[in-house]
């Protein structure tokens, strides 16, 4: 990292001046509280006593045997309360908000995963919460909208732009700009202006730290490869971070290639994107000829984002991590594979990581260890996979 | 001398406040924008901002968001906007400063140096980049300066400790954001203007202009007393939304009313 | 217990003679393996290393504060892999089946919870699996049908009778009667002929044992009251069993009262049922004037069973446990309550237990401890609760 | 003497095998059942089983399940079945044993003692309870005996060690299940009948009858050699399903063919 908030050339704080004070205040508060033993103890209590951490590191013996290469472990974030790694981040941010004396939480959401997590944290900590969600996404994800309402959160539709995640992010920033004194913006991934990418990464790095500790006990050594899917990049950064300075650990991110990187229907930011500035950060983005942000596509709603967190862009630029595209077809195939082989239905996001593992593991030796970050569970995706397979399912 | 500096100097001599108006370029089409710029200048606009449409205008409220979307839908591009500016400059708009208001990504994507060179060639005097706060301006300030295009700084009521530095390091004019949140029309302002402008004026080295949410001649008049200029955007764009290709007349009348209000 | 397989007058083995040998073989195998350290170690490894046990005992502080009585703890079976206590049972039974040399597993399912758990265990242990499911239930729960198929299980529709859970049980027994030599029947609750109620209870009693151990650490003492919902009764028996001989622990089961016990639309077996023989056991059943088994109703598919496990019937008969009816309205209300207050969306089954806790906790002292067995998570129920509230949600 | 015992004694004297046929009482209505019983007896049935419909006939295959559902739908009840038996007994069926085949819950619900008293009064000679295996028979055996109604035991190829005890403790006749699984018609049998019946006959104290899956005269003939009687159920019920209230003639013809087949 070059200067605070920068990862090489990436990162920064590209936001309207109206928001700068809020970012400065946030950074100061985070710096203060994240070093206080009390804050750390409270967060630990929430993670262990509510989210269910540490999450299991599961030796996938049948998969290992089937692929005939590296020993495969699954980091079971799917077993967390609310079903994904998103809870790690929202508990951290909500607690921080509470310490900062904020009364109100806001968040953006795409398919609703981060929104549901945010609403959960808000309910638990007794705070008001409003989630911005594209109207297209609301229509597609009515169940998650209802879930957020059940948790006591107000869901506000965003009809500007494509009516999807990126527009919801825009709207959350706009809202925050108007009321940052009372309101805390809980961003959903390692994205946005500094200090968000740092804060979210810090709240997610528990994933990799646990992997290190668990493997030390299980195998007495480091993993040889860690694979995670990358939307904004929070579960991947969480899984990678503790290993960045261990050069023997290969870090691989799975990007959503949708219908293929040779089509316009993908969300493979590192593979296909260009450096740009968007959502407050300098990073890699899928853009058209005029520098307009492109509509993106993936079967996986959680990977359907035209950018990537700046720290990932940096790791890609220096070659410390690789980011490889995985198509819808490969992801669905691996979704089905893990269900059949291990009795675990992964989130379709996580299935992208599984797909890469199925390519990489057989090329590794049987003494080597490959860890897949299983970022979430797939209950939410069964319907769309069925639809993908041409089965007409209603509930 | 940059037209912005010259214009503010002239206004100061005449003891007049600057009226700065905004339209989104290419909404609903370039010909209308051209007509609007000419009419606004004819009716008293001292500086004109052209909004470069962006897919994701994070600092904008619904009115300008919608205009941006309409312009993109109608095929507006940065090269097209430079063409428009070139036409305006060769069509008689020789003195009035023209500024681009746009998001950083479009500049980076076009190429920083190439962009400012194009600005200079077409006759753009300043650039307002809402997602480039003081502190990140080095991103493009060198290129801007090389081509003598002013990079306009914004300062907000929440800028606090930053006001000093922003004010001291600004060029052209200092864009003072009159309300929090995004652009748009507002019924009232919660800002303590005396304190805010007191702090600004203590440090400002260039003229100040106040904007964000000003939508009536009365508001313009009330705020004009704090600064050397008043910026009106969404209210103009709203008229364009309503009147489309026939917006020149109502926009002209509105601009005239604004100018009268701040002239008294 | 009076004689093996009997709980007072309840229990027994009321099955066709064709099945008796299978039951005898099962009992012998269970007796043998359940005492072998190797079997116990393997099961423990599956429970801890796959299902995610021990499940958290969560102090519900906001709920405690809100109700102003006993200290409330939630036993978080919802955090288990596949989202409910059902996994405890299927891992035990599937492992037993494997030890017995069976190649094939069969199971019945109502809404699909046990079926999905069974399919999961089958996938994990690499065994063939067929699940019987009423055609009505299949139509209502297409997602779970697809989920089972994803896990590699064959789902067979049962159109006889009411085309629901009880008919699926009938069909599973019929199937088993024809091929018990190769096939293991994994029953889904503490029901059916001996030794099933005992086996399932033994595989579920880990719930109560963990509660005891966790509370000993947390509070240094026993709970004063344990509440669980009762369909067939497996999560309740699992939660109660370890405390039966601790007379100070009040045991309360929540029965589904559907539209009310004064209507025909309920499934409140203890409150409204009579002693009878069905599904191989003597117990309490909802029956009509002619001794025909009644169609039952509850908003909760998992409680929608006309009987109850025989050990519960016994505990009710001797007054050791109470079984109280909870209506749909009360359950939905408590479903929403727990979401808002603790950020936990419970299974609608478990919400029945929460509803009783809301009545009982305020009558207890602040030094007393009440444990709710949160048998499962409520993602599966969001849609039907929305429908109950008149919201039209599609996916 | 119980009519079952008398009937088997008479058959033994005549060196004949018993034909035992089954219909579900009340399918499609009680009048048809009455006609069917009379016709089956007329065409050679030596004993008749009446199925008491139950909502959940766990030991039954699809054919009898469906018949059970039809009968319940048509309003069949246990009291109605007792009335039918009473009518049959007063209408000339004085010698042929009539048995009820039914699930335990209906007996318990009616009241054990009251049930067997009603059996005795109406003229029921035996009761077959498929979900009451040897070992649980104490549940009702006392009441049955008190009213001189035989409780028929079943024995299956999988009964193994239990065959001895079941055979020794049976009364009326021993129902030998010829195939695993549930009732229904079958193309063939996997059972090793020599071994199975060898074991049974070593211990049996009462006549044996074989059933479950026998659907053709040929099958009846082939199995008749192992036992003193042959039981045919689903195949009869299947004809009732097809012919409804007009089933008496085809059922009669079928029964006649069966009797002829086992008589040769
Ligand atoms: C299960 C799961 N995995 C991964 C992601 C992608 O987010 P990120 O890249 O920030 O981990 C999401 C986003 O919703 C998700 O729900
Ligand atoms: C979450 C949950 N709780 C409870 C039950 C009821 O079953 P039991 O009474 O055997 O625990 C079910 C059955 O499907 C269930 O899914």
mmCIF file of N, CA, C and O in Angstrom, chain C residues 40-92:
data_model
loop_
_atom_site.group_PDB
_atom_site.id
_atom_site.type_symbol
_atom_site.label_atom_id
_atom_site.label_comp_id
_atom_site.label_asym_id
_atom_site.label_seq_id
_atom_site.Cartn_x
_atom_site.Cartn_y
_atom_site.Cartn_z
ATOM 1 N N UNK C 40 -19.381 -44.289 17.496
ATOM 2 C CA UNK C 40 -19.628 -43.032 18.220
ATOM 3 C C UNK C 40 -18.654 -41.947 17.773
ATOM 4 O O UNK C 40 -19.035 -40.783 17.627
ATOM 5 N N UNK C 41 -17.422 -42.338 17.539
ATOM 6 C CA UNK C 41 -16.426 -41.353 17.109
ATOM 7 C C UNK C 41 -16.753 -40.859 15.699
ATOM 8 O O UNK C 41 -16.645 -39.663 15.409
ATOM 9 N N UNK C 42 -17.168 -41.767 14.835
ATOM 10 C CA UNK C 42 -17.491 -41.347 13.467
ATOM 11 C C UNK C 42 -18.698 -40.417 13.454
ATOM 12 O O UNK C 42 -18.733 -39.431 12.728
ATOM 13 N N UNK C 43 -19.672 -40.758 14.266
ATOM 14 C CA UNK C 43 -20.867 -39.910 14.315
ATOM 15 C C UNK C 43 -20.504 -38.528 14.872
ATOM 16 O O UNK C 43 -20.941 -37.498 14.360
ATOM 17 N N UNK C 44 -19.698 -38.542 15.907
ATOM 18 C CA UNK C 44 -19.271 -37.274 16.496
ATOM 19 C C UNK C 44 -18.545 -36.427 15.445
ATOM 20 O O UNK C 44 -18.765 -35.219 15.325
ATOM 21 N N UNK C 45 -17.700 -37.084 14.676
ATOM 22 C CA UNK C 45 -16.951 -36.362 13.645
ATOM 23 C C UNK C 45 -17.912 -35.756 12.614
ATOM 24 O O UNK C 45 -17.716 -34.623 12.160
ATOM 25 N N UNK C 46 -18.934 -36.495 12.249
ATOM 26 C CA UNK C 46 -19.908 -35.968 11.285
ATOM 27 C C UNK C 46 -20.675 -34.793 11.884
ATOM 28 O O UNK C 46 -20.904 -33.776 11.231
ATOM 29 N N UNK C 47 -21.091 -34.945 13.128
ATOM 30 C CA UNK C 47 -21.879 -33.887 13.766
ATOM 31 C C UNK C 47 -21.047 -32.622 13.928
ATOM 32 O O UNK C 47 -21.528 -31.516 13.669
ATOM 33 N N UNK C 48 -19.815 -32.791 14.335
ATOM 34 C CA UNK C 48 -18.981 -31.608 14.565
ATOM 35 C C UNK C 48 -18.354 -31.096 13.283
ATOM 36 O O UNK C 48 -18.264 -29.901 13.065
ATOM 37 N N UNK C 49 -17.921 -32.028 12.442
ATOM 38 C CA UNK C 49 -17.145 -31.637 11.273
ATOM 39 C C UNK C 49 -17.984 -31.417 10.030
ATOM 40 O O UNK C 49 -17.459 -31.004 9.000
ATOM 41 N N UNK C 50 -19.267 -31.672 10.100
ATOM 42 C CA UNK C 50 -20.109 -31.478 8.915
ATOM 43 C C UNK C 50 -21.375 -30.692 9.259
ATOM 44 O O UNK C 50 -21.672 -29.687 8.642
ATOM 45 N N UNK C 51 -22.081 -31.169 10.289
ATOM 46 C CA UNK C 51 -23.334 -30.500 10.647
ATOM 47 C C UNK C 51 -23.093 -29.178 11.369
ATOM 48 O O UNK C 51 -23.941 -28.297 11.353
ATOM 49 N N UNK C 52 -21.930 -29.052 11.991
ATOM 50 C CA UNK C 52 -21.606 -27.802 12.672
ATOM 51 C C UNK C 52 -21.912 -27.798 14.163
ATOM 52 O O UNK C 52 -22.030 -26.740 14.773
ATOM 53 N N UNK C 53 -22.041 -28.972 14.761
ATOM 54 C CA UNK C 53 -22.278 -29.016 16.189
ATOM 55 C C UNK C 53 -20.991 -28.702 16.957
ATOM 56 O O UNK C 53 -19.914 -28.869 16.406
ATOM 57 N N UNK C 54 -21.049 -28.322 18.216
ATOM 58 C CA UNK C 54 -22.285 -28.042 18.945
ATOM 59 C C UNK C 54 -22.973 -26.798 18.398
ATOM 60 O O UNK C 54 -22.299 -25.863 17.965
ATOM 61 N N UNK C 55 -24.280 -26.789 18.411
ATOM 62 C CA UNK C 55 -24.987 -25.586 17.986
ATOM 63 C C UNK C 55 -24.941 -24.584 19.136
ATOM 64 O O UNK C 55 -24.864 -24.956 20.303
ATOM 65 N N UNK C 56 -24.977 -23.330 18.737
ATOM 66 C CA UNK C 56 -24.832 -22.250 19.707
ATOM 67 C C UNK C 56 -26.008 -22.197 20.704
ATOM 68 O O UNK C 56 -27.137 -22.476 20.334
ATOM 69 N N UNK C 57 -25.695 -21.876 21.961
ATOM 70 C CA UNK C 57 -26.761 -21.532 22.911
ATOM 71 C C UNK C 57 -26.712 -20.015 23.056
ATOM 72 O O UNK C 57 -25.785 -19.466 23.652
ATOM 73 N N UNK C 58 -27.699 -19.387 22.496
ATOM 74 C CA UNK C 58 -27.646 -17.927 22.335
ATOM 75 C C UNK C 58 -28.497 -17.215 23.394
ATOM 76 O O UNK C 58 -29.694 -17.468 23.503
ATOM 77 N N UNK C 59 -27.863 -16.357 24.192
ATOM 78 C CA UNK C 59 -28.645 -15.590 25.162
ATOM 79 C C UNK C 59 -29.415 -14.485 24.435
ATOM 80 O O UNK C 59 -28.811 -13.568 23.896
ATOM 81 N N UNK C 60 -30.717 -14.604 24.404
ATOM 82 C CA UNK C 60 -31.543 -13.636 23.669
ATOM 83 C C UNK C 60 -31.819 -12.445 24.582
ATOM 84 O O UNK C 60 -32.885 -12.345 25.206
ATOM 85 N N UNK C 61 -30.863 -11.552 24.646
ATOM 86 C CA UNK C 61 -30.936 -10.465 25.632
ATOM 87 C C UNK C 61 -32.064 -9.493 25.360
ATOM 88 O O UNK C 61 -32.743 -9.039 26.267
ATOM 89 N N UNK C 62 -32.257 -9.180 24.064
ATOM 90 C CA UNK C 62 -33.319 -8.207 23.763
ATOM 91 C C UNK C 62 -34.687 -8.790 24.055
ATOM 92 O O UNK C 62 -35.575 -8.115 24.563
ATOM 93 N N UNK C 63 -34.849 -10.042 23.728
ATOM 94 C CA UNK C 63 -36.131 -10.704 23.996
ATOM 95 C C UNK C 63 -36.355 -10.787 25.506
ATOM 96 O O UNK C 63 -37.459 -10.537 26.003
ATOM 97 N N UNK C 64 -35.312 -11.149 26.220
ATOM 98 C CA UNK C 64 -35.387 -11.235 27.683
ATOM 99 C C UNK C 64 -35.836 -9.894 28.269
ATOM 100 O O UNK C 64 -36.743 -9.830 29.092
ATOM 101 N N UNK C 65 -35.198 -8.861 27.779
ATOM 102 C CA UNK C 65 -35.493 -7.517 28.271
ATOM 103 C C UNK C 65 -36.930 -7.134 27.907
ATOM 104 O O UNK C 65 -37.682 -6.603 28.719
ATOM 105 N N UNK C 66 -37.295 -7.455 26.692
ATOM 106 C CA UNK C 66 -38.617 -7.086 26.213
ATOM 107 C C UNK C 66 -39.717 -7.791 26.999
ATOM 108 O O UNK C 66 -40.750 -7.194 27.311
ATOM 109 N N UNK C 67 -39.500 -9.060 27.329
ATOM 110 C CA UNK C 67 -40.560 -9.820 28.000
ATOM 111 C C UNK C 67 -40.537 -9.610 29.509
ATOM 112 O O UNK C 67 -41.550 -9.792 30.186
ATOM 113 N N UNK C 68 -39.371 -9.250 30.019
ATOM 114 C CA UNK C 68 -39.296 -8.915 31.439
ATOM 115 C C UNK C 68 -39.570 -10.056 32.388
ATOM 116 O O UNK C 68 -40.289 -9.890 33.379
ATOM 117 N N UNK C 69 -39.021 -11.216 32.108
ATOM 118 C CA UNK C 69 -39.168 -12.330 33.045
ATOM 119 C C UNK C 69 -37.899 -13.149 33.013
ATOM 120 O O UNK C 69 -36.816 -12.619 33.229
ATOM 121 N N UNK C 70 -38.066 -14.434 32.706
ATOM 122 C CA UNK C 70 -36.921 -15.342 32.693
ATOM 123 C C UNK C 70 -35.857 -14.898 31.701
ATOM 124 O O UNK C 70 -36.147 -14.211 30.721
ATOM 125 N N UNK C 71 -34.630 -15.317 31.969
ATOM 126 C CA UNK C 71 -33.548 -15.149 30.997
ATOM 127 C C UNK C 71 -33.748 -16.173 29.883
ATOM 128 O O UNK C 71 -33.783 -17.369 30.135
ATOM 129 N N UNK C 72 -33.827 -15.675 28.669
ATOM 130 C CA UNK C 72 -34.160 -16.559 27.556
ATOM 131 C C UNK C 72 -32.919 -16.920 26.757
ATOM 132 O O UNK C 72 -32.126 -16.050 26.388
ATOM 133 N N UNK C 73 -32.769 -18.192 26.502
ATOM 134 C CA UNK C 73 -31.699 -18.685 25.627
ATOM 135 C C UNK C 73 -32.333 -19.399 24.436
ATOM 136 O O UNK C 73 -33.340 -20.080 24.592
ATOM 137 N N UNK C 74 -31.695 -19.229 23.280
ATOM 138 C CA UNK C 74 -32.160 -19.948 22.092
ATOM 139 C C UNK C 74 -31.128 -21.012 21.736
ATOM 140 O O UNK C 74 -29.945 -20.698 21.559
ATOM 141 N N UNK C 75 -31.577 -22.239 21.639
ATOM 142 C CA UNK C 75 -30.675 -23.294 21.169
ATOM 143 C C UNK C 75 -30.755 -23.282 19.658
ATOM 144 O O UNK C 75 -31.782 -23.639 19.071
ATOM 145 N N UNK C 76 -29.642 -22.859 19.036
ATOM 146 C CA UNK C 76 -29.655 -22.483 17.629
ATOM 147 C C UNK C 76 -29.475 -23.652 16.650
ATOM 148 O O UNK C 76 -28.506 -23.695 15.883
ATOM 149 N N UNK C 77 -30.444 -24.558 16.618
ATOM 150 C CA UNK C 77 -30.385 -25.639 15.625
ATOM 151 C C UNK C 77 -30.512 -25.091 14.200
ATOM 152 O O UNK C 77 -30.195 -25.770 13.233
ATOM 153 N N UNK C 78 -31.003 -23.861 14.107
ATOM 154 C CA UNK C 78 -31.125 -23.244 12.779
ATOM 155 C C UNK C 78 -29.771 -23.005 12.116
ATOM 156 O O UNK C 78 -29.705 -22.822 10.903
ATOM 157 N N UNK C 79 -28.710 -23.006 12.907
ATOM 158 C CA UNK C 79 -27.384 -22.765 12.328
ATOM 159 C C UNK C 79 -26.729 -24.045 11.817
ATOM 160 O O UNK C 79 -25.672 -23.999 11.193
ATOM 161 N N UNK C 80 -27.366 -25.177 12.070
ATOM 162 C CA UNK C 80 -26.817 -26.433 11.540
ATOM 163 C C UNK C 80 -26.812 -26.430 10.007
ATOM 164 O O UNK C 80 -27.647 -25.782 9.386
ATOM 165 N N UNK C 81 -25.933 -27.181 9.442
ATOM 166 C CA UNK C 81 -25.965 -27.426 7.999
ATOM 167 C C UNK C 81 -27.348 -27.976 7.619
ATOM 168 O O UNK C 81 -27.875 -28.845 8.293
ATOM 169 N N UNK C 82 -27.891 -27.449 6.574
ATOM 170 C CA UNK C 82 -29.259 -27.694 6.060
ATOM 171 C C UNK C 82 -30.340 -26.992 6.898
ATOM 172 O O UNK C 82 -31.521 -27.095 6.555
ATOM 173 N N UNK C 83 -29.956 -26.341 7.984
ATOM 174 C CA UNK C 83 -30.874 -25.401 8.608
ATOM 175 C C UNK C 83 -31.845 -25.904 9.646
ATOM 176 O O UNK C 83 -32.771 -25.178 10.002
ATOM 177 N N UNK C 84 -31.658 -27.110 10.141
ATOM 178 C CA UNK C 84 -32.524 -27.550 11.241
ATOM 179 C C UNK C 84 -31.892 -28.717 11.973
ATOM 180 O O UNK C 84 -30.832 -29.221 11.598
ATOM 181 N N UNK C 85 -32.588 -29.146 13.033
ATOM 182 C CA UNK C 85 -32.140 -30.282 13.824
ATOM 183 C C UNK C 85 -32.204 -31.592 13.045
ATOM 184 O O UNK C 85 -31.631 -32.587 13.471
ATOM 185 N N UNK C 86 -32.896 -31.611 11.920
ATOM 186 C CA UNK C 86 -33.108 -32.869 11.191
ATOM 187 C C UNK C 86 -31.785 -33.539 10.816
ATOM 188 O O UNK C 86 -31.705 -34.755 10.707
ATOM 189 N N UNK C 87 -30.745 -32.731 10.607
ATOM 190 C CA UNK C 87 -29.458 -33.277 10.182
ATOM 191 C C UNK C 87 -28.872 -34.220 11.237
ATOM 192 O O UNK C 87 -28.198 -35.199 10.908
ATOM 193 N N UNK C 88 -29.119 -33.950 12.518
ATOM 194 C CA UNK C 88 -28.584 -34.816 13.582
ATOM 195 C C UNK C 88 -29.036 -36.261 13.375
ATOM 196 O O UNK C 88 -28.256 -37.204 13.468
ATOM 197 N N UNK C 89 -30.311 -36.383 13.117
ATOM 198 C CA UNK C 89 -30.921 -37.693 12.973
ATOM 199 C C UNK C 89 -30.442 -38.416 11.719
ATOM 200 O O UNK C 89 -30.059 -39.595 11.766
ATOM 201 N N UNK C 90 -30.445 -37.719 10.587
ATOM 202 C CA UNK C 90 -30.095 -38.416 9.345
ATOM 203 C C UNK C 90 -28.632 -38.828 9.307
ATOM 204 O O UNK C 90 -28.313 -39.876 8.738
ATOM 205 N N UNK C 91 -27.764 -38.025 9.910
ATOM 206 C CA UNK C 91 -26.359 -38.448 9.920
ATOM 207 C C UNK C 91 -26.217 -39.728 10.741
ATOM 208 O O UNK C 91 -25.526 -40.662 10.334
ATOM 209 N N UNK C 92 -26.915 -39.776 11.864
ATOM 210 C CA UNK C 92 -26.873 -40.982 12.702
ATOM 211 C C UNK C 92 -27.422 -42.191 11.962
ATOM 212 O O UNK C 92 -26.778 -43.239 11.886
#
